[in-house]
Structure formats: structure tokens, C-alpha cells
Amino acid sequence: MNRESLIEEILALKEKRKAIILAHNYQPPEIQDIADLRGDSLELSLKASKTDAEVIVFCGVFFMAETAKIVSPQKRVLIPVAGACCDMANMLSPEEVVRLREKYPGIPVVTYVNSTAEVKALSDICCTSANAVKVVGTFSEKKILMLPDMNLARYVQRFYPDKEIIYFEGFCPFHHLLSPEDIYQAKAEHPEAIFIAHPECRPEVIDLADYVASTSGMLRLAKELPHEEFIIGTEIGLLYPLSKVAPEKKFYHPAPDKMLCPSMKKTRLEDVLNALKNFEFEVTLPEEIRSKAYQAVKRMLELS
Ligand code: 13P
Ligand code: SF4
């Protein structure tokens, strides 16, 4: 089937199924192009909680589709590629969270949405890269446990010198690889460019950033700032939506080979069609886990 007929069939079936297609900002261009809504983790979970569609086709990684199911249990949530997972989410088991809670009794647990539903169910509140600083600021406690991303935790710590942020040593294997040397080299090659980093980057890289933002935050900055050139410190997939929101500007990636998340690149148009045709692959969750995880996600969404 050629691309045009594939897209036509997806759009027709989407109507028939009363479905909505959500895509994360890192998804392949052809998937972003057919999506009804694109965004960062926070925007997509908000959209999933508000849509009146009966079926959500979530083009992203598993924790994102799972979060859509957590907030919309009455809807069918489909992830077109069953094995698309977030390596950071897989680093932290629920058993480890129980152990950490025992080690730090009474301390609020703030969990990045890049985590499993079981881990969310054991947390007090969730956060995303877009709202982590705000979420931590809602606690009066001096000690906070942040899971599972140590780089996000160390970034948030900068805003609260009077707090002690304890963290689990998880990380995104792709953002963690970006080094200060990569940034020095990119700056030498593009002296006019400003550098925007994702908070999943290491502290030494954050130190060099002019701005730190979520993926959608980067899209807004690219559009709104007067600068013409940007060095982009996040997964390579963001370059496509950047080129769409500010086609007249220049975007450089400091380490394209290191910062490619394979799970984000797995979705093809054929997979989206298959999802709509065969209701594959459906995300299901035991109600006991979902309802507990919902409390943590709902608390976060109420702040947005
Ligand atoms: P955003 O919420 O900023 O889109 O980040 C999600 C993610 O997985 C970053 O690697
Ligand atoms: Fe997870 Fe990193 Fe991929 Fe984001 S880029 S989905 S944090 S593995």
C-alpha cells in the first residue's frame, strides 16, 4: 500500500473507531504529521484525561500510554508498538520503591512520569520535566525523595537550597551521554547559537545551558525567543517539530548519534493502521494499581 492510501485508511478508520491519535514530540515525522495532538509528557497526559474520544492511539513509549490508561480507564488505550519502552522507567522496580520508603519514612515521594504504573502507585505525586520544579515547591517538607531520574532531581535541587532532595540513581541512557565537550564543540562551531538543555541531562551539561526546558518548552522557546540559532540538548527527534514551529531558524544537535531513543523511533504508519484495525496493543492495568497510580497523577494534573 502506498503512503497516501495508508494515511487515508488510517484517517477513515480513526473516524469509524471514534479514536484520537496522540504522538510524543520525539516520534518519527510521518507519525507526528498524522497525529491529532503532539506534545510533551505533561501535555499528552492532560490531553488523554480530557478527550471525549473512545479510543486513544498513543504513539510514544509504554509509560506514556499507560499514563493515558491511568487517567482514562473507561477508554481503550492502544500503543501501536508493543515493545516501545522507556529505559529509564525500566530501571526502577516497585520493590526498590518499597525499600526506599522504608529507608526514608515519612518523606514525600515525587515520581517522574517516566516510571511504571506500579511505581506511580507507590508515590505521593508525579511530575514531568515541565513541572518538576513546581511540584516539589508544593511541599513544605525539607526532605523529598525523587524517583527515578537523578539528573532531574539534581536539577530541581538547584531551586531549593533549603531542601534536601534524595534521589534514586536512574537516568535516561541517551540524555546522560551528552557531555560538556559535546557542547563546547557545538558552541565553537556555532558561536551565535544559544544552548537549551532537557533536565534529563547531567549537571555539568545543565551548567552550560542558557535555558532548561521540557520538549514542548523547547518548542515554545524556539518560537518566542529572538535568537536565530539554537543548540538542542535532547533526543534527536525534536529537530523535526522545531523545524515546523520555527522554519526560518537554525537548530543544531550536539551529539546526534548518542541521543537517539530507539523505542521512540519504532512506530510506523503500518503499526498505527494495525492498532486501529485490530485494537492492538491494548494497555490494561489491574484496577488496584491503576486507582493508586491515578491519585499520584491526578495530584500532578490538578497543579497544571
Ligand atoms: P518531555 O516530557 O519533556 O517530552 O520528556 C519526555 C522524555 O521522555 C524525555 O526523554
Ligand atoms: Fe525514556 Fe530516555 Fe527514551 Fe525519554 S529518551 S523515552 S527518558 S529512554
mmCIF file of C-alpha atoms and ligand atoms in Angstrom:
data_model
loop_
_atom_site.group_PDB
_atom_site.id
_atom_site.type_symbol
_atom_site.label_atom_id
_atom_site.label_comp_id
_atom_site.label_asym_id
_atom_site.label_seq_id
_atom_site.Cartn_x
_atom_site.Cartn_y
_atom_site.Cartn_z
ATOM 1 C CA MET A 1 0.000 0.000 0.000
ATOM 2 C CA ASN A 2 1.436 3.413 -0.835
ATOM 3 C CA ARG A 3 1.838 6.127 1.786
ATOM 4 C CA GLU A 4 -1.174 8.186 0.668
ATOM 5 C CA SER A 5 -3.566 5.219 0.779
ATOM 6 C CA LEU A 6 -2.132 4.166 4.129
ATOM 7 C CA ILE A 7 -2.801 7.631 5.560
ATOM 8 C CA GLU A 8 -6.283 7.703 4.007
ATOM 9 C CA GLU A 9 -7.115 4.367 5.584
ATOM 10 C CA ILE A 10 -5.791 5.466 8.992
ATOM 11 C CA LEU A 11 -7.883 8.634 8.910
ATOM 12 C CA ALA A 12 -11.048 6.810 7.820
ATOM 13 C CA LEU A 13 -10.653 4.116 10.464
ATOM 14 C CA LYS A 14 -9.874 6.729 13.083
ATOM 15 C CA GLU A 15 -13.299 8.315 12.425
ATOM 16 C CA LYS A 16 -15.051 4.966 12.488
ATOM 17 C CA ARG A 17 -13.445 3.968 15.802
ATOM 18 C CA LYS A 18 -14.018 7.444 17.338
ATOM 19 C CA ALA A 19 -10.309 7.432 18.030
ATOM 20 C CA ILE A 20 -7.733 10.117 18.692
ATOM 21 C CA ILE A 21 -4.043 9.791 17.791
ATOM 22 C CA LEU A 22 -1.568 11.290 20.274
ATOM 23 C CA ALA A 23 2.138 11.493 19.458
ATOM 24 C CA HIS A 24 5.128 12.445 21.578
ATOM 25 C CA ASN A 25 7.456 15.140 20.208
ATOM 26 C CA TYR A 26 10.207 12.505 19.554
ATOM 27 C CA GLN A 27 8.076 10.319 17.260
ATOM 28 C CA PRO A 28 9.058 9.917 13.570
ATOM 29 C CA PRO A 29 7.930 12.827 11.331
ATOM 30 C CA GLU A 30 5.255 10.824 9.464
ATOM 31 C CA ILE A 31 3.673 9.848 12.799
ATOM 32 C CA GLN A 32 3.711 13.425 14.122
ATOM 33 C CA ASP A 33 2.139 14.521 10.834
ATOM 34 C CA ILE A 34 -0.907 12.229 11.146
ATOM 35 C CA ALA A 35 -1.400 12.787 14.900
ATOM 36 C CA ASP A 36 -4.334 14.826 16.182
ATOM 37 C CA LEU A 37 -2.201 16.136 19.018
ATOM 38 C CA ARG A 38 1.522 16.259 19.661
ATOM 39 C CA GLY A 39 3.250 17.256 22.879
ATOM 40 C CA ASP A 40 5.475 16.581 25.849
ATOM 41 C CA SER A 41 4.555 14.112 28.606
ATOM 42 C CA LEU A 42 2.561 16.667 30.593
ATOM 43 C CA GLU A 43 0.542 17.956 27.641
ATOM 44 C CA LEU A 44 -0.203 14.441 26.430
ATOM 45 C CA SER A 45 -1.396 13.226 29.835
ATOM 46 C CA LEU A 46 -3.625 16.302 30.143
ATOM 47 C CA LYS A 47 -4.986 15.673 26.656
ATOM 48 C CA ALA A 48 -5.587 11.999 27.444
ATOM 49 C CA SER A 49 -7.546 12.964 30.566
ATOM 50 C CA LYS A 50 -9.781 15.422 28.688
ATOM 51 C CA THR A 51 -10.536 13.800 25.336
ATOM 52 C CA ASP A 52 -14.029 12.510 24.583
ATOM 53 C CA ALA A 53 -12.701 10.001 22.028
ATOM 54 C CA GLU A 54 -13.497 6.350 22.757
ATOM 55 C CA VAL A 55 -10.094 5.049 21.701
ATOM 56 C CA ILE A 56 -6.672 6.620 22.321
ATOM 57 C CA VAL A 57 -3.880 5.531 19.993
ATOM 58 C CA PHE A 58 -0.740 6.570 21.839
ATOM 59 C CA CYS A 59 2.383 6.874 19.683
ATOM 60 C CA GLY A 60 5.189 7.041 22.203
ATOM 61 C CA VAL A 61 6.708 4.731 24.784
ATOM 62 C CA PHE A 62 4.824 2.415 27.123
ATOM 63 C CA PHE A 63 4.747 4.586 30.268
ATOM 64 C CA MET A 64 3.043 7.351 28.264
ATOM 65 C CA ALA A 65 0.268 5.050 27.010
ATOM 66 C CA GLU A 66 -0.020 3.589 30.494
ATOM 67 C CA THR A 67 -0.454 7.088 31.944
ATOM 68 C CA ALA A 68 -3.276 7.673 29.427
ATOM 69 C CA LYS A 69 -4.940 4.478 30.710
ATOM 70 C CA ILE A 70 -4.424 5.601 34.320
ATOM 71 C CA VAL A 71 -6.303 8.855 33.679
ATOM 72 C CA SER A 72 -8.890 7.417 31.253
ATOM 73 C CA PRO A 73 -9.722 3.888 32.459
ATOM 74 C CA GLN A 74 -13.036 3.765 30.579
ATOM 75 C CA LYS A 75 -11.301 4.274 27.227
ATOM 76 C CA ARG A 76 -9.439 1.782 25.098
ATOM 77 C CA VAL A 77 -5.780 2.826 25.038
ATOM 78 C CA LEU A 78 -3.611 1.351 22.299
ATOM 79 C CA ILE A 79 0.142 1.512 21.771
ATOM 80 C CA PRO A 80 0.965 0.640 18.142
ATOM 81 C CA VAL A 81 4.342 -0.989 19.007
ATOM 82 C CA ALA A 82 4.178 -3.399 21.926
ATOM 83 C CA GLY A 83 7.898 -3.285 22.721
ATOM 84 C CA ALA A 84 8.369 0.507 22.791
ATOM 85 C CA CYS A 85 9.651 1.087 26.299
ATOM 86 C CA CYS A 86 11.494 3.797 28.235
ATOM 87 C CA ASP A 87 14.844 2.514 29.502
ATOM 88 C CA MET A 88 14.735 4.880 32.475
ATOM 89 C CA ALA A 89 11.271 3.669 33.555
ATOM 90 C CA ASN A 90 12.591 0.095 33.487
ATOM 91 C CA MET A 91 15.430 0.950 35.893
ATOM 92 C CA LEU A 92 13.205 1.250 38.961
ATOM 93 C CA SER A 93 11.191 -1.668 40.358
ATOM 94 C CA PRO A 94 8.298 -1.360 42.829
ATOM 95 C CA GLU A 95 10.323 -3.461 45.303
ATOM 96 C CA GLU A 96 13.055 -0.823 45.249
ATOM 97 C CA VAL A 97 10.481 1.917 45.967
ATOM 98 C CA VAL A 98 9.187 -0.063 48.967
ATOM 99 C CA ARG A 99 12.789 -0.389 50.184
ATOM 100 C CA LEU A 100 13.435 3.342 49.746
ATOM 101 C CA ARG A 101 10.201 4.243 51.543
ATOM 102 C CA GLU A 102 11.297 2.076 54.461
ATOM 103 C CA LYS A 103 14.731 3.698 54.445
ATOM 104 C CA TYR A 104 13.256 7.245 54.377
ATOM 105 C CA PRO A 105 9.987 7.001 56.322
ATOM 106 C CA GLY A 106 7.575 9.940 56.159
ATOM 107 C CA ILE A 107 9.379 11.673 53.275
ATOM 108 C CA PRO A 108 7.202 12.731 50.296
ATOM 109 C CA VAL A 109 7.901 10.695 47.166
ATOM 110 C CA VAL A 110 7.831 12.657 43.889
ATOM 111 C CA THR A 111 7.988 10.350 40.879
ATOM 112 C CA TYR A 112 8.795 11.330 37.303
ATOM 113 C CA VAL A 113 6.113 10.065 34.904
ATOM 114 C CA ASN A 114 8.866 8.075 33.183
ATOM 115 C CA SER A 115 8.067 5.179 35.528
ATOM 116 C CA THR A 116 5.821 2.121 35.640
ATOM 117 C CA ALA A 117 2.236 2.239 36.963
ATOM 118 C CA GLU A 118 3.328 0.057 39.923
ATOM 119 C CA VAL A 119 5.962 2.635 40.867
ATOM 120 C CA LYS A 120 3.484 5.513 40.462
ATOM 121 C CA ALA A 121 1.048 3.619 42.708
ATOM 122 C CA LEU A 122 3.654 3.747 45.495
ATOM 123 C CA SER A 123 4.277 7.501 45.066
ATOM 124 C CA ASP A 124 2.707 10.614 46.574
ATOM 125 C CA ILE A 125 2.698 12.673 43.391
ATOM 126 C CA CYS A 126 4.029 12.510 39.840
ATOM 127 C CA CYS A 127 5.898 15.168 37.927
ATOM 128 C CA THR A 128 7.145 15.671 34.389
ATOM 129 C CA SER A 129 10.123 17.585 33.048
ATOM 130 C CA ALA A 130 7.761 20.559 32.528
ATOM 131 C CA ASN A 131 6.521 20.835 36.114
ATOM 132 C CA ALA A 132 9.039 19.086 38.413
ATOM 133 C CA VAL A 133 10.234 22.361 39.988
ATOM 134 C CA LYS A 134 6.650 23.460 40.631
ATOM 135 C CA VAL A 135 5.590 20.083 42.043
ATOM 136 C CA VAL A 136 8.476 19.926 44.531
ATOM 137 C CA GLY A 137 7.701 23.527 45.556
ATOM 138 C CA THR A 138 4.255 22.461 46.794
ATOM 139 C CA PHE A 139 5.832 20.504 49.675
ATOM 140 C CA SER A 140 6.761 22.218 52.928
ATOM 141 C CA GLU A 141 8.872 19.209 53.990
ATOM 142 C CA LYS A 142 12.622 19.770 53.921
ATOM 143 C CA LYS A 143 13.432 16.305 52.579
ATOM 144 C CA ILE A 144 11.966 14.980 49.341
ATOM 145 C CA LEU A 145 12.612 11.661 47.627
ATOM 146 C CA MET A 146 12.673 11.963 43.823
ATOM 147 C CA LEU A 147 12.398 8.899 41.554
ATOM 148 C CA PRO A 148 13.733 7.583 39.208
ATOM 149 C CA ASP A 149 15.802 10.283 37.419
ATOM 150 C CA MET A 150 18.842 11.518 39.342
ATOM 151 C CA ASN A 151 19.553 14.232 36.788
ATOM 152 C CA LEU A 152 16.068 15.724 37.068
ATOM 153 C CA ALA A 153 16.358 15.524 40.874
ATOM 154 C CA ARG A 154 19.709 17.345 40.839
ATOM 155 C CA TYR A 155 18.270 19.982 38.509
ATOM 156 C CA VAL A 156 15.301 20.589 40.837
ATOM 157 C CA GLN A 157 17.678 20.756 43.835
ATOM 158 C CA ARG A 158 19.138 23.985 42.378
ATOM 159 C CA PHE A 159 15.813 25.767 43.004
ATOM 160 C CA TYR A 160 15.518 24.675 46.645
ATOM 161 C CA PRO A 161 18.807 25.183 48.503
ATOM 162 C CA ASP A 162 16.904 24.831 51.808
ATOM 163 C CA LYS A 163 15.664 21.349 50.888
ATOM 164 C CA GLU A 164 17.481 18.051 50.629
ATOM 165 C CA ILE A 165 16.444 16.120 47.544
ATOM 166 C CA ILE A 166 17.273 12.460 47.922
ATOM 167 C CA TYR A 167 17.229 10.502 44.687
ATOM 168 C CA PHE A 168 17.381 7.075 43.121
ATOM 169 C CA GLU A 169 20.262 6.779 40.662
ATOM 170 C CA GLY A 170 18.249 6.222 37.497
ATOM 171 C CA PHE A 171 18.859 8.145 34.278
ATOM 172 C CA CYS A 172 17.969 8.321 30.611
ATOM 173 C CA PRO A 173 20.755 6.423 28.817
ATOM 174 C CA PHE A 174 20.617 8.873 25.920
ATOM 175 C CA HIS A 175 20.421 12.235 27.707
ATOM 176 C CA HIS A 176 23.038 11.041 30.203
ATOM 177 C CA LEU A 177 25.554 10.566 27.371
ATOM 178 C CA LEU A 178 25.587 14.224 26.366
ATOM 179 C CA SER A 179 28.881 15.649 27.633
ATOM 180 C CA PRO A 180 30.213 19.176 28.264
ATOM 181 C CA GLU A 181 32.760 18.511 25.482
ATOM 182 C CA ASP A 182 29.895 17.979 23.010
ATOM 183 C CA ILE A 183 28.520 21.379 23.994
ATOM 184 C CA TYR A 184 31.906 23.168 23.824
ATOM 185 C CA GLN A 185 32.392 21.794 20.339
ATOM 186 C CA ALA A 186 28.879 22.752 19.183
ATOM 187 C CA LYS A 187 29.356 26.254 20.621
ATOM 188 C CA ALA A 188 32.708 26.582 18.842
ATOM 189 C CA GLU A 189 31.063 25.565 15.560
ATOM 190 C CA HIS A 190 28.011 27.795 16.099
ATOM 191 C CA PRO A 191 29.125 30.769 18.199
ATOM 192 C CA GLU A 192 25.852 32.653 17.671
ATOM 193 C CA ALA A 193 23.687 29.792 18.909
ATOM 194 C CA ILE A 194 22.178 29.553 22.382
ATOM 195 C CA PHE A 195 22.031 26.180 24.140
ATOM 196 C CA ILE A 196 18.792 24.689 25.506
ATOM 197 C CA ALA A 197 19.071 21.523 27.610
ATOM 198 C CA HIS A 198 16.498 18.977 28.750
ATOM 199 C CA PRO A 199 16.563 18.466 32.544
ATOM 200 C CA GLU A 200 17.428 14.773 31.982
ATOM 201 C CA CYS A 201 20.952 15.959 31.039
ATOM 202 C CA ARG A 202 23.823 15.678 33.518
ATOM 203 C CA PRO A 203 24.521 18.641 35.880
ATOM 204 C CA GLU A 204 27.793 19.515 34.047
ATOM 205 C CA VAL A 205 25.753 19.944 30.862
ATOM 206 C CA ILE A 206 22.949 21.869 32.597
ATOM 207 C CA ASP A 207 25.646 24.274 33.871
ATOM 208 C CA LEU A 208 26.343 25.248 30.250
ATOM 209 C CA ALA A 209 22.703 25.783 29.258
ATOM 210 C CA ASP A 210 21.126 29.159 28.539
ATOM 211 C CA TYR A 211 17.693 27.598 29.128
ATOM 212 C CA VAL A 212 16.451 24.276 30.528
ATOM 213 C CA ALA A 213 13.084 23.036 29.294
ATOM 214 C CA SER A 214 10.815 20.091 28.514
ATOM 215 C CA THR A 215 10.460 19.134 24.856
ATOM 216 C CA SER A 216 7.388 21.357 24.372
ATOM 217 C CA GLY A 217 9.100 24.063 26.431
ATOM 218 C CA MET A 218 11.918 23.964 23.865
ATOM 219 C CA LEU A 219 9.408 24.365 21.025
ATOM 220 C CA ARG A 220 7.924 27.430 22.722
ATOM 221 C CA LEU A 221 11.374 28.964 23.383
ATOM 222 C CA ALA A 222 12.437 28.388 19.770
ATOM 223 C CA LYS A 223 9.363 30.235 18.572
ATOM 224 C CA GLU A 224 9.331 33.049 21.101
ATOM 225 C CA LEU A 225 12.994 33.936 21.657
ATOM 226 C CA PRO A 226 14.516 36.485 19.279
ATOM 227 C CA HIS A 227 17.576 34.237 18.685
ATOM 228 C CA GLU A 228 18.107 32.715 15.254
ATOM 229 C CA GLU A 229 20.280 29.706 16.147
ATOM 230 C CA PHE A 230 19.888 27.019 18.815
ATOM 231 C CA ILE A 231 21.903 24.042 20.059
ATOM 232 C CA ILE A 232 19.367 21.454 21.195
ATOM 233 C CA GLY A 233 20.214 19.179 24.119
ATOM 234 C CA THR A 234 17.561 16.500 23.855
ATOM 235 C CA GLU A 235 16.656 13.455 21.784
ATOM 236 C CA ILE A 236 17.266 13.996 18.074
ATOM 237 C CA GLY A 237 13.565 13.573 17.173
ATOM 238 C CA LEU A 238 12.776 17.065 18.469
ATOM 239 C CA LEU A 239 14.518 18.614 15.470
ATOM 240 C CA TYR A 240 11.508 17.830 13.283
ATOM 241 C CA PRO A 241 8.846 19.722 15.298
ATOM 242 C CA LEU A 242 11.408 22.516 15.838
ATOM 243 C CA SER A 243 11.758 22.895 12.068
ATOM 244 C CA LYS A 244 7.958 23.122 11.865
ATOM 245 C CA VAL A 245 7.407 25.739 14.596
ATOM 246 C CA ALA A 246 10.278 27.997 13.509
ATOM 247 C CA PRO A 247 11.205 27.132 9.888
ATOM 248 C CA GLU A 248 13.251 30.308 9.487
ATOM 249 C CA LYS A 249 15.589 29.453 12.404
ATOM 250 C CA LYS A 250 18.571 27.092 12.634
ATOM 251 C CA PHE A 251 18.749 24.145 15.035
ATOM 252 C CA TYR A 252 21.922 22.144 15.699
ATOM 253 C CA HIS A 253 22.218 18.862 17.537
ATOM 254 C CA PRO A 254 25.464 18.480 19.555
ATOM 255 C CA ALA A 255 25.517 14.634 19.557
ATOM 256 C CA PRO A 256 23.010 13.117 17.095
ATOM 257 C CA ASP A 257 24.472 9.594 17.298
ATOM 258 C CA LYS A 258 24.346 9.432 21.088
ATOM 259 C CA MET A 259 20.887 10.863 21.608
ATOM 260 C CA LEU A 260 18.585 8.623 19.658
ATOM 261 C CA CYS A 261 15.978 6.732 21.670
ATOM 262 C CA PRO A 262 15.307 3.573 19.586
ATOM 263 C CA SER A 263 11.934 2.905 21.221
ATOM 264 C CA MET A 264 10.679 6.313 20.101
ATOM 265 C CA LYS A 265 11.570 5.508 16.502
ATOM 266 C CA LYS A 266 9.744 2.182 16.225
ATOM 267 C CA THR A 267 6.268 3.420 15.267
ATOM 268 C CA ARG A 268 5.442 3.160 11.557
ATOM 269 C CA LEU A 269 2.246 4.144 9.748
ATOM 270 C CA GLU A 270 1.514 0.417 9.292
ATOM 271 C CA ASP A 271 1.589 -0.015 13.082
ATOM 272 C CA VAL A 272 -0.919 2.795 13.573
ATOM 273 C CA LEU A 273 -3.220 1.222 10.995
ATOM 274 C CA ASN A 274 -2.871 -2.162 12.669
ATOM 275 C CA ALA A 275 -3.673 -0.594 16.051
ATOM 276 C CA LEU A 276 -6.909 0.866 14.706
ATOM 277 C CA LYS A 277 -7.846 -2.260 12.737
ATOM 278 C CA ASN A 278 -7.172 -4.887 15.393
ATOM 279 C CA PHE A 279 -7.243 -2.867 18.638
ATOM 280 C CA GLU A 280 -3.569 -3.671 19.169
ATOM 281 C CA PHE A 281 -1.806 -3.390 21.503
ATOM 282 C CA GLU A 282 -4.247 -2.664 24.252
ATOM 283 C CA VAL A 283 -2.918 -1.300 27.566
ATOM 284 C CA THR A 284 -4.613 -2.887 30.557
ATOM 285 C CA LEU A 285 -3.978 -2.396 34.263
ATOM 286 C CA PRO A 286 -5.230 -4.078 37.428
ATOM 287 C CA GLU A 287 -7.732 -1.625 38.972
ATOM 288 C CA GLU A 288 -5.961 -1.731 42.322
ATOM 289 C CA ILE A 289 -2.723 -0.426 40.761
ATOM 290 C CA ARG A 290 -4.465 1.984 38.411
ATOM 291 C CA SER A 291 -6.510 3.684 41.105
ATOM 292 C CA LYS A 292 -3.469 4.189 43.348
ATOM 293 C CA ALA A 293 -1.343 5.447 40.443
ATOM 294 C CA TYR A 294 -4.240 7.753 39.495
ATOM 295 C CA GLN A 295 -4.026 9.534 42.840
ATOM 296 C CA ALA A 296 -0.378 10.450 42.148
ATOM 297 C CA VAL A 297 -1.058 11.523 38.551
ATOM 298 C CA LYS A 298 -4.261 13.404 39.475
ATOM 299 C CA ARG A 299 -2.441 15.410 42.150
ATOM 300 C CA MET A 300 0.040 16.485 39.495
ATOM 301 C CA LEU A 301 -2.602 17.317 36.872
ATOM 302 C CA GLU A 302 -4.531 19.424 39.379
ATOM 303 C CA LEU A 303 -1.489 21.722 39.574
ATOM 304 C CA SER A 304 -1.473 22.244 35.794
HETATM 305 P P1 13P B 1 9.164 15.547 27.849
HETATM 306 O O1 13P B 1 8.075 15.370 28.868
HETATM 307 O O2 13P B 1 9.984 16.776 28.078
HETATM 308 O O3 13P B 1 8.606 15.468 26.467
HETATM 309 O O4 13P B 1 10.216 14.364 28.039
HETATM 310 C C1 13P B 1 9.883 13.029 27.909
HETATM 311 C C2 13P B 1 11.066 12.200 27.758
HETATM 312 O O5 13P B 1 10.981 11.001 27.737
HETATM 313 C C3 13P B 1 12.356 12.852 27.640
HETATM 314 O O6 13P B 1 13.328 11.929 27.333
HETATM 315 FE FE1 SF4 B 2 12.961 7.236 28.211
HETATM 316 FE FE2 SF4 B 2 15.211 8.495 27.539
HETATM 317 FE FE3 SF4 B 2 13.670 7.448 25.633
HETATM 318 FE FE4 SF4 B 2 12.869 9.634 27.019
HETATM 319 S S1 SF4 B 2 14.604 9.488 25.596
HETATM 320 S S2 SF4 B 2 11.632 7.839 26.499
HETATM 321 S S3 SF4 B 2 13.710 9.159 29.035
HETATM 322 S S4 SF4 B 2 14.760 6.320 27.254
#
